[in-house]
PDB file of C-alpha atoms in Angstrom:
ATOM      1  CA  MET W1313      74.204  76.122  65.107  1.00 76.00           C
ATOM      2  CA  ASP W1314      71.990  78.712  66.843  1.00 87.00           C
ATOM      3  CA  PRO W1315      73.128  82.332  66.637  1.00 93.00           C
ATOM      4  CA  ILE W1316      74.496  84.011  69.748  1.00 97.00           C
ATOM      5  CA  LEU W1317      73.121  87.364  70.850  1.00 98.00           C
ATOM      6  CA  VAL W1318      75.581  89.904  72.252  1.00 98.00           C
ATOM      7  CA  THR W1319      74.127  92.939  73.973  1.00 97.00           C
ATOM      8  CA  GLY W1320      76.597  95.790  74.090  1.00 94.00           C
ATOM      9  CA  GLY W1321      78.267  94.193  71.092  1.00 96.00           C
ATOM     10  CA  THR W1322      79.712  97.470  69.846  1.00 94.00           C
ATOM     11  CA  GLY W1323      81.150  98.450  73.236  1.00 94.00           C
ATOM     12  CA  THR W1324      84.507  98.096  74.955  1.00 96.00           C
ATOM     13  CA  LEU W1325      84.057  94.422  75.826  1.00 97.00           C
ATOM     14  CA  GLY W1326      81.344  93.461  73.377  1.00 97.00           C
ATOM     15  CA  HIS W1327      83.224  94.162  70.168  1.00 97.00           C
ATOM     16  CA  HIS W1328      85.980  91.790  71.311  1.00 98.00           C
ATOM     17  CA  VAL W1329      83.375  89.134  72.146  1.00 98.00           C
ATOM     18  CA  VAL W1330      81.773  89.511  68.718  1.00 97.00           C
ATOM     19  CA  ARG W1331      85.125  89.224  66.954  1.00 97.00           C
ATOM     20  CA  ARG W1332      86.110  86.110  68.896  1.00 98.00           C
ATOM     21  CA  LEU W1333      82.759  84.430  68.262  1.00 97.00           C
ATOM     22  CA  ARG W1334      83.068  85.154  64.552  1.00 96.00           C
ATOM     23  CA  GLU W1335      86.581  83.704  64.515  1.00 96.00           C
ATOM     24  CA  LYS W1336      85.120  80.503  65.960  1.00 96.00           C
ATOM     25  CA  GLY W1337      82.563  80.338  63.152  1.00 94.00           C
ATOM     26  CA  HIS W1338      79.470  81.407  65.083  1.00 95.00           C
ATOM     27  CA  GLY W1339      76.710  83.576  63.747  1.00 95.00           C
ATOM     28  CA  VAL W1340      76.209  86.631  65.957  1.00 97.00           C
ATOM     29  CA  ARG W1341      73.393  89.054  66.584  1.00 97.00           C
ATOM     30  CA  VAL W1342      74.106  92.421  68.149  1.00 97.00           C
ATOM     31  CA  LEU W1343      71.412  94.488  69.820  1.00 94.00           C
ATOM     32  CA  THR W1344      72.334  98.135  69.411  1.00 90.00           C
ATOM     33  CA  ARG W1345      70.582 101.476  69.882  1.00 85.00           C
ATOM     34  CA  SER W1346      72.061 102.821  66.648  1.00 82.00           C
ATOM     35  CA  ARG W1347      71.165 101.450  63.228  1.00 83.00           C
ATOM     36  CA  ARG W1348      74.069  99.645  61.549  1.00 85.00           C
ATOM     37  CA  GLU W1349      74.556  97.652  58.387  1.00 87.00           C
ATOM     38  CA  ASN W1350      74.918  93.899  58.787  1.00 87.00           C
ATOM     39  CA  GLU W1351      78.360  92.390  58.344  1.00 85.00           C
ATOM     40  CA  ASP W1352      79.543  88.922  57.426  1.00 85.00           C
ATOM     41  CA  SER W1353      78.009  86.558  60.050  1.00 90.00           C
ATOM     42  CA  VAL W1354      76.865  89.519  62.191  1.00 95.00           C
ATOM     43  CA  ARG W1355      73.292  90.799  62.179  1.00 95.00           C
ATOM     44  CA  PHE W1356      72.677  94.144  63.877  1.00 96.00           C
ATOM     45  CA  ILE W1357      69.236  94.662  65.392  1.00 95.00           C
ATOM     46  CA  THR W1358      68.184  98.127  66.454  1.00 94.00           C
ATOM     47  CA  GLY W1359      66.664  98.196  69.916  1.00 92.00           C
ATOM     48  CA  ASP W1360      66.900  99.528  73.441  1.00 91.00           C
ATOM     49  CA  LEU W1361      67.020  97.302  76.515  1.00 93.00           C
ATOM     50  CA  LEU W1362      65.770 100.091  78.756  1.00 89.00           C
ATOM     51  CA  VAL W1363      62.530 100.673  76.880  1.00 83.00           C
ATOM     52  CA  GLY W1364      62.034  97.252  75.285  1.00 75.00           C
ATOM     53  CA  PRO W1365      61.601  97.578  71.476  1.00 80.00           C
ATOM     54  CA  GLY W1366      63.892  95.351  69.454  1.00 90.00           C
ATOM     55  CA  ILE W1367      64.458  92.716  72.121  1.00 94.00           C
ATOM     56  CA  GLU W1368      61.969  90.211  70.684  1.00 95.00           C
ATOM     57  CA  PRO W1369      63.596  89.827  67.249  1.00 94.00           C
ATOM     58  CA  ALA W1370      67.029  89.877  68.884  1.00 96.00           C
ATOM     59  CA  VAL W1371      66.368  86.889  71.163  1.00 96.00           C
ATOM     60  CA  GLU W1372      64.246  84.836  68.773  1.00 95.00           C
ATOM     61  CA  GLY W1373      65.919  81.502  68.088  1.00 94.00           C
ATOM     62  CA  VAL W1374      69.154  82.203  69.963  1.00 96.00           C
ATOM     63  CA  GLY W1375      70.678  79.564  72.209  1.00 96.00           C
ATOM     64  CA  THR W1376      72.968  81.885  74.158  1.00 98.00           C
ATOM     65  CA  ILE W1377      72.893  85.539  75.186  1.00 98.00           C
ATOM     66  CA  VAL W1378      76.074  87.338  76.206  1.00 98.00           C
ATOM     67  CA  HIS W1379      74.810  90.307  78.211  1.00 98.00           C
ATOM     68  CA  ALA W1380      77.702  92.753  78.018  1.00 96.00           C
ATOM     69  CA  ALA W1381      75.657  95.941  77.787  1.00 93.00           C
ATOM     70  CA  GLY W1382      75.978  98.368  80.647  1.00 81.00           C
ATOM     71  CA  SER W1383      75.532 101.994  81.564  1.00 71.00           C
ATOM     72  CA  ASN W1384      75.688 104.330  84.527  1.00 64.00           C
ATOM     73  CA  LYS W1385      71.991 103.817  85.159  1.00 68.00           C
ATOM     74  CA  GLY W1386      69.254 101.341  84.417  1.00 79.00           C
ATOM     75  CA  ASP W1387      71.185  98.057  84.363  1.00 90.00           C
ATOM     76  CA  GLU W1388      68.632  96.322  86.556  1.00 93.00           C
ATOM     77  CA  VAL W1389      65.683  97.440  84.407  1.00 93.00           C
ATOM     78  CA  ALA W1390      67.474  96.632  81.161  1.00 94.00           C
ATOM     79  CA  THR W1391      68.437  93.170  82.391  1.00 96.00           C
ATOM     80  CA  GLN W1392      64.887  92.472  83.585  1.00 95.00           C
ATOM     81  CA  HIS W1393      63.509  93.393  80.163  1.00 94.00           C
ATOM     82  CA  LEU W1394      66.040  91.109  78.514  1.00 96.00           C
ATOM     83  CA  VAL W1395      65.415  88.015  80.644  1.00 97.00           C
ATOM     84  CA  ASP W1396      61.633  88.451  80.558  1.00 96.00           C
ATOM     85  CA  VAL W1397      61.562  88.459  76.775  1.00 96.00           C
ATOM     86  CA  ALA W1398      64.152  85.685  76.566  1.00 96.00           C
ATOM     87  CA  ALA W1399      62.089  83.474  78.896  1.00 96.00           C
ATOM     88  CA  ARG W1400      59.064  83.849  76.625  1.00 94.00           C
ATOM     89  CA  ALA W1401      61.154  83.020  73.564  1.00 92.00           C
ATOM     90  CA  GLY W1402      62.740  79.852  75.012  1.00 92.00           C
ATOM     91  CA  ARG W1403      65.466  78.988  77.485  1.00 93.00           C
ATOM     92  CA  PRO W1404      68.684  80.574  76.222  1.00 97.00           C
ATOM     93  CA  HIS W1405      71.822  80.461  78.341  1.00 98.00           C
ATOM     94  CA  VAL W1406      72.466  83.975  79.687  1.00 98.00           C
ATOM     95  CA  VAL W1407      76.101  84.903  80.289  1.00 98.00           C
ATOM     96  CA  TYR W1408      76.258  88.086  82.350  1.00 98.00           C
ATOM     97  CA  VAL W1409      79.381  90.207  82.785  1.00 98.00           C
ATOM     98  CA  SER W1410      79.507  91.940  86.165  1.00 97.00           C
ATOM     99  CA  VAL W1411      82.179  93.665  88.246  1.00 98.00           C
ATOM    100  CA  VAL W1412      84.403  92.364  91.045  1.00 98.00           C
ATOM    101  CA  GLY W1413      83.098  93.718  94.338  1.00 98.00           C
ATOM    102  CA  ALA W1414      79.479  94.011  93.224  1.00 97.00           C
ATOM    103  CA  ASP W1415      78.433  92.058  96.303  1.00 97.00           C
ATOM    104  CA  ARG W1416      80.920  93.697  98.664  1.00 97.00           C
ATOM    105  CA  VAL W1417      80.717  97.445  98.064  1.00 97.00           C
ATOM    106  CA  PRO W1418      77.896  98.769 100.289  1.00 96.00           C
ATOM    107  CA  VAL W1419      75.913 101.501  98.562  1.00 95.00           C
ATOM    108  CA  ARG W1420      73.457 102.845 101.107  1.00 92.00           C
ATOM    109  CA  SER W1421      73.898 106.575 101.549  1.00 95.00           C
ATOM    110  CA  ARG W1422      73.544 109.438  99.112  1.00 94.00           C
ATOM    111  CA  ILE W1423      77.309 109.931  99.003  1.00 95.00           C
ATOM    112  CA  ASP W1424      77.810 106.202  98.322  1.00 94.00           C
ATOM    113  CA  ARG W1425      75.342 106.339  95.435  1.00 91.00           C
ATOM    114  CA  LEU W1426      76.949 109.465  94.040  1.00 90.00           C
ATOM    115  CA  MET W1427      80.371 107.830  93.671  1.00 91.00           C
ATOM    116  CA  PHE W1428      79.834 104.060  93.602  1.00 94.00           C
ATOM    117  CA  SER W1429      76.315 103.351  92.315  1.00 94.00           C
ATOM    118  CA  TYR W1430      77.838 101.246  89.513  1.00 93.00           C
ATOM    119  CA  PHE W1431      78.628  98.428  91.934  1.00 95.00           C
ATOM    120  CA  ASP W1432      75.081  98.416  93.305  1.00 95.00           C
ATOM    121  CA  MET W1433      73.531  98.411  89.844  1.00 95.00           C
ATOM    122  CA  LYS W1434      75.678  95.461  88.818  1.00 96.00           C
ATOM    123  CA  ARG W1435      74.689  93.575  91.978  1.00 96.00           C
ATOM    124  CA  ARG W1436      71.010  94.170  91.274  1.00 96.00           C
ATOM    125  CA  ALA W1437      71.395  93.027  87.673  1.00 96.00           C
ATOM    126  CA  GLU W1438      73.196  89.883  88.873  1.00 97.00           C
ATOM    127  CA  GLU W1439      70.187  89.122  91.060  1.00 97.00           C
ATOM    128  CA  VAL W1440      67.819  89.574  88.127  1.00 97.00           C
ATOM    129  CA  VAL W1441      69.781  87.028  86.100  1.00 98.00           C
ATOM    130  CA  ALA W1442      70.006  84.543  88.984  1.00 98.00           C
ATOM    131  CA  ARG W1443      66.282  84.567  89.695  1.00 97.00           C
ATOM    132  CA  SER W1444      65.234  84.558  86.032  1.00 96.00           C
ATOM    133  CA  ARG W1445      64.886  80.745  85.941  1.00 91.00           C
ATOM    134  CA  LEU W1446      66.923  80.779  82.769  1.00 97.00           C
ATOM    135  CA  PRO W1447      70.208  78.851  82.606  1.00 98.00           C
ATOM    136  CA  TRP W1448      72.854  81.394  83.558  1.00 98.00           C
ATOM    137  CA  THR W1449      76.514  82.136  84.115  1.00 98.00           C
ATOM    138  CA  THR W1450      77.907  85.289  85.716  1.00 98.00           C
ATOM    139  CA  ILE W1451      81.537  86.356  85.624  1.00 98.00           C
ATOM    140  CA  ARG W1452      82.869  89.362  87.510  1.00 98.00           C
ATOM    141  CA  ALA W1453      85.783  91.313  86.055  1.00 98.00           C
ATOM    142  CA  THR W1454      87.871  94.146  87.412  1.00 98.00           C
ATOM    143  CA  GLN W1455      87.979  97.520  85.646  1.00 98.00           C
ATOM    144  CA  PHE W1456      89.059  97.579  82.004  1.00 98.00           C
ATOM    145  CA  TYR W1457      92.196  99.406  80.944  1.00 98.00           C
ATOM    146  CA  ASP W1458      90.100 101.308  78.398  1.00 97.00           C
ATOM    147  CA  LEU W1459      88.069 102.923  81.185  1.00 96.00           C
ATOM    148  CA  LEU W1460      91.163 103.898  83.146  1.00 97.00           C
ATOM    149  CA  LEU W1461      92.684 105.354  80.002  1.00 96.00           C
ATOM    150  CA  LYS W1462      89.682 107.663  79.577  1.00 95.00           C
ATOM    151  CA  VAL W1463      89.919 108.709  83.224  1.00 96.00           C
ATOM    152  CA  ALA W1464      93.645 109.353  82.918  1.00 96.00           C
ATOM    153  CA  GLN W1465      93.158 111.377  79.742  1.00 94.00           C
ATOM    154  CA  ALA W1466      90.604 113.591  81.476  1.00 95.00           C
ATOM    155  CA  ILE W1467      92.633 114.018  84.659  1.00 95.00           C
ATOM    156  CA  ALA W1468      95.810 114.866  82.737  1.00 93.00           C
ATOM    157  CA  LYS W1469      94.075 117.968  81.366  1.00 94.00           C
ATOM    158  CA  LEU W1470      93.919 119.411  84.891  1.00 97.00           C
ATOM    159  CA  PRO W1471      96.778 121.484  86.300  1.00 96.00           C
ATOM    160  CA  VAL W1472      96.766 119.343  89.457  1.00 97.00           C
ATOM    161  CA  VAL W1473      95.892 115.628  89.600  1.00 97.00           C
ATOM    162  CA  PRO W1474      93.401 114.674  92.355  1.00 96.00           C
ATOM    163  CA  VAL W1475      93.990 111.122  93.603  1.00 97.00           C
ATOM    164  CA  PRO W1476      91.598 109.293  95.963  1.00 97.00           C
ATOM    165  CA  SER W1477      93.600 108.541  99.095  1.00 97.00           C
ATOM    166  CA  GLY W1478      94.452 104.928  99.875  1.00 97.00           C
ATOM    167  CA  THR W1479      92.875 103.439  96.749  1.00 98.00           C
ATOM    168  CA  ALA W1480      94.211 100.883  94.290  1.00 98.00           C
ATOM    169  CA  PHE W1481      92.939  99.034  91.236  1.00 98.00           C
ATOM    170  CA  GLN W1482      93.689  95.765  89.473  1.00 98.00           C
ATOM    171  CA  PRO W1483      92.656  96.556  85.896  1.00 98.00           C
ATOM    172  CA  VAL W1484      92.416  93.986  83.150  1.00 98.00           C
ATOM    173  CA  ASP W1485      92.606  93.904  79.369  1.00 98.00           C
ATOM    174  CA  ALA W1486      89.110  93.781  77.842  1.00 98.00           C
ATOM    175  CA  ASP W1487      90.132  91.275  75.168  1.00 98.00           C
ATOM    176  CA  GLU W1488      91.364  88.848  77.824  1.00 98.00           C
ATOM    177  CA  VAL W1489      87.981  89.122  79.529  1.00 98.00           C
ATOM    178  CA  ALA W1490      86.306  88.571  76.161  1.00 98.00           C
ATOM    179  CA  ALA W1491      88.231  85.326  75.714  1.00 98.00           C
ATOM    180  CA  ALA W1492      86.933  84.074  79.061  1.00 98.00           C
ATOM    181  CA  VAL W1493      83.396  85.201  78.268  1.00 98.00           C
ATOM    182  CA  VAL W1494      83.380  83.401  74.909  1.00 98.00           C
ATOM    183  CA  GLU W1495      84.611  80.220  76.559  1.00 98.00           C
ATOM    184  CA  LEU W1496      81.741  80.443  79.035  1.00 98.00           C
ATOM    185  CA  ALA W1497      79.224  81.212  76.287  1.00 98.00           C
ATOM    186  CA  LEU W1498      80.212  78.046  74.447  1.00 98.00           C
ATOM    187  CA  SER W1499      79.996  75.921  77.609  1.00 97.00           C
ATOM    188  CA  GLU W1500      77.230  74.695  79.879  1.00 98.00           C
ATOM    189  CA  PRO W1501      75.700  77.149  82.398  1.00 98.00           C
ATOM    190  CA  ARG W1502      77.846  77.381  85.533  1.00 98.00           C
ATOM    191  CA  GLY W1503      76.221  79.982  87.790  1.00 98.00           C
ATOM    192  CA  LEU W1504      78.679  82.353  89.443  1.00 98.00           C
ATOM    193  CA  VAL W1505      82.191  81.552  88.226  1.00 98.00           C
ATOM    194  CA  PRO W1506      85.555  82.739  89.609  1.00 98.00           C
ATOM    195  CA  ASP W1507      86.477  86.379  89.060  1.00 98.00           C
ATOM    196  CA  ILE W1508      88.870  87.558  86.382  1.00 98.00           C
ATOM    197  CA  ALA W1509      91.406  90.277  87.126  1.00 98.00           C
ATOM    198  CA  GLY W1510      94.546  91.814  85.704  1.00 98.00           C
ATOM    199  CA  PRO W1511      98.074  90.734  86.605  1.00 98.00           C
ATOM    200  CA  ARG W1512      98.914  93.578  89.025  1.00 98.00           C
ATOM    201  CA  VAL W1513      97.368  95.708  91.741  1.00 98.00           C
ATOM    202  CA  TYR W1514      98.320  99.359  91.206  1.00 98.00           C
ATOM    203  CA  PRO W1515      97.924 102.242  93.647  1.00 98.00           C
ATOM    204  CA  THR W1516      95.756 104.775  91.852  1.00 98.00           C
ATOM    205  CA  ALA W1517      98.588 107.322  91.777  1.00 97.00           C
ATOM    206  CA  ASP W1518     100.858 104.817  90.017  1.00 98.00           C
ATOM    207  CA  LEU W1519      98.276 104.272  87.273  1.00 97.00           C
ATOM    208  CA  ILE W1520      98.129 107.998  86.596  1.00 97.00           C
ATOM    209  CA  ARG W1521     101.911 108.402  86.783  1.00 97.00           C
ATOM    210  CA  ALA W1522     102.391 105.657  84.194  1.00 97.00           C
ATOM    211  CA  TYR W1523     100.011 107.445  81.848  1.00 96.00           C
ATOM    212  CA  LEU W1524     101.779 110.763  82.363  1.00 96.00           C
ATOM    213  CA  ARG W1525     105.138 109.123  81.619  1.00 95.00           C
ATOM    214  CA  ALA W1526     103.737 107.527  78.466  1.00 95.00           C
ATOM    215  CA  THR W1527     102.523 110.920  77.254  1.00 93.00           C
ATOM    216  CA  HIS W1528     105.628 112.842  78.410  1.00 93.00           C
ATOM    217  CA  ARG W1529     103.808 115.013  80.927  1.00 94.00           C
ATOM    218  CA  ARG W1530     104.293 116.107  84.504  1.00 95.00           C
ATOM    219  CA  ARG W1531     101.602 117.071  86.993  1.00 96.00           C
ATOM    220  CA  PRO W1532     101.556 117.634  90.738  1.00 97.00           C
ATOM    221  CA  PHE W1533      99.368 115.236  92.726  1.00 98.00           C
ATOM    222  CA  VAL W1534      97.026 116.058  95.582  1.00 97.00           C
ATOM    223  CA  PRO W1535      95.453 113.284  97.713  1.00 97.00           C
ATOM    224  CA  ILE W1536      91.670 113.473  98.100  1.00 96.00           C
ATOM    225  CA  PRO W1537      90.017 111.610 101.014  1.00 96.00           C
ATOM    226  CA  LEU W1538      86.727 110.039  99.908  1.00 96.00           C
ATOM    227  CA  PRO W1539      83.919 109.895 102.495  1.00 96.00           C
ATOM    228  CA  GLY W1540      81.341 107.180 102.974  1.00 96.00           C
ATOM    229  CA  GLU W1541      81.017 103.477 103.661  1.00 97.00           C
ATOM    230  CA  ALA W1542      81.508 102.457 100.046  1.00 97.00           C
ATOM    231  CA  ALA W1543      84.758 104.426  99.848  1.00 97.00           C
ATOM    232  CA  ARG W1544      86.013 102.652 102.977  1.00 98.00           C
ATOM    233  CA  ALA W1545      85.240  99.331 101.327  1.00 98.00           C
ATOM    234  CA  ILE W1546      87.152 100.367  98.204  1.00 98.00           C
ATOM    235  CA  ARG W1547      90.151 101.386 100.321  1.00 98.00           C
ATOM    236  CA  SER W1548      90.039  97.939 101.936  1.00 98.00           C
ATOM    237  CA  GLY W1549      90.301  96.329  98.483  1.00 98.00           C
ATOM    238  CA  VAL W1550      86.972  94.507  98.158  1.00 98.00           C
ATOM    239  CA  HIS W1551      86.988  95.315  94.421  1.00 98.00           C
ATOM    240  CA  LEU W1552      90.325  93.553  93.923  1.00 98.00           C
ATOM    241  CA  ALA W1553      90.981  89.869  93.208  1.00 98.00           C
ATOM    242  CA  PRO W1554      94.692  89.188  93.783  1.00 97.00           C
ATOM    243  CA  ASP W1555      94.027  85.447  93.891  1.00 98.00           C
ATOM    244  CA  ARG W1556      92.489  85.704  90.410  1.00 98.00           C
ATOM    245  CA  ALA W1557      95.264  87.652  88.666  1.00 98.00           C
ATOM    246  CA  VAL W1558      94.837  85.594  85.515  1.00 97.00           C
ATOM    247  CA  GLY W1559      95.303  88.417  83.009  1.00 97.00           C
ATOM    248  CA  THR W1560      98.727  88.774  81.416  1.00 98.00           C
ATOM    249  CA  VAL W1561      98.635  92.212  79.767  1.00 98.00           C
ATOM    250  CA  THR W1562      99.926  94.936  82.092  1.00 98.00           C
ATOM    251  CA  TRP W1563      98.872  98.581  82.240  1.00 98.00           C
ATOM    252  CA  GLU W1564     102.263  99.592  80.881  1.00 97.00           C
ATOM    253  CA  GLN W1565     101.879  97.234  77.919  1.00 96.00           C
ATOM    254  CA  PHE W1566      98.380  98.520  77.246  1.00 97.00           C
ATOM    255  CA  LEU W1567      99.635 102.103  77.263  1.00 97.00           C
ATOM    256  CA  GLY W1568     102.458 101.162  74.913  1.00 94.00           C
ATOM    257  CA  ASP W1569      99.969  99.657  72.472  1.00 90.00           C
ATOM    258  CA  HIS W1570      97.746 102.739  72.643  1.00 87.00           C
ATOM    259  CA  THR W1571     100.334 105.457  72.162  1.00 61.00           C
ATOM    260  CA  ALA W1572      98.345 107.118  69.397  1.00 54.00           C
ATOM    261  CA  LEU W1573      95.312 107.347  71.667  1.00 48.00           C
ATOM    262  CA  THR W1574      97.207 108.604  74.694  1.00 43.00           C
ATOM    263  CA  THR W1575      98.840 111.464  72.824  1.00 48.00           C
ATOM    264  CA  ARG W1576      95.659 112.917  71.360  1.00 47.00           C
TER     265      ARG W1576
END
């Protein structure tokens, strides 16, 4: 059985993917920028997708690549490096994890790029995968609870909570996304598959209020209107997938399971 490469395998989504693959008896390689000791059935390879070194030994002999690595910049370049090296090494199945709304949030102006460049970078990386001529599958997920937790923790330190007017999110549990990703990785290439989203759409203010309740805090809220075309698209809900509310873990349940984190 060929090993499976997971980029971003130590990150929010990737570590769940690695664990689930191991539980199914698969050997896993993880490409990481930081040197780590190998573990049972997991080989860590030091490398950087943005600059290239380390990719060749990571992709050699693998049958599937789960591309879960991501950052606030450089996704398109990193993905191009990955698929170029993978194409020279063989024809591995590339499973790419993108974001719901990547194709529907317009990022054209400076203000759009300042606030919502993530969607544009994911769209560009999707295009790299699709035109790579490698077998591929792309799944788009809504925002992870882990990300919203970090945002809520930072905002709760302020004396007043700024809330983008008219916005809502449909966050999802990262482990539930990992389960879907592993299923795709162990299947035939399927191109763009249906989105995956959490069970509920929450107004942004409600997400923050739930966190404040869980940590026994009170803060006044002030609505902040966001300018730009991308912000208008977000207010219209293009980053939501109510017809794909397949996740079962709610924000409240996630907060309950992360009490130690939320009170630090």
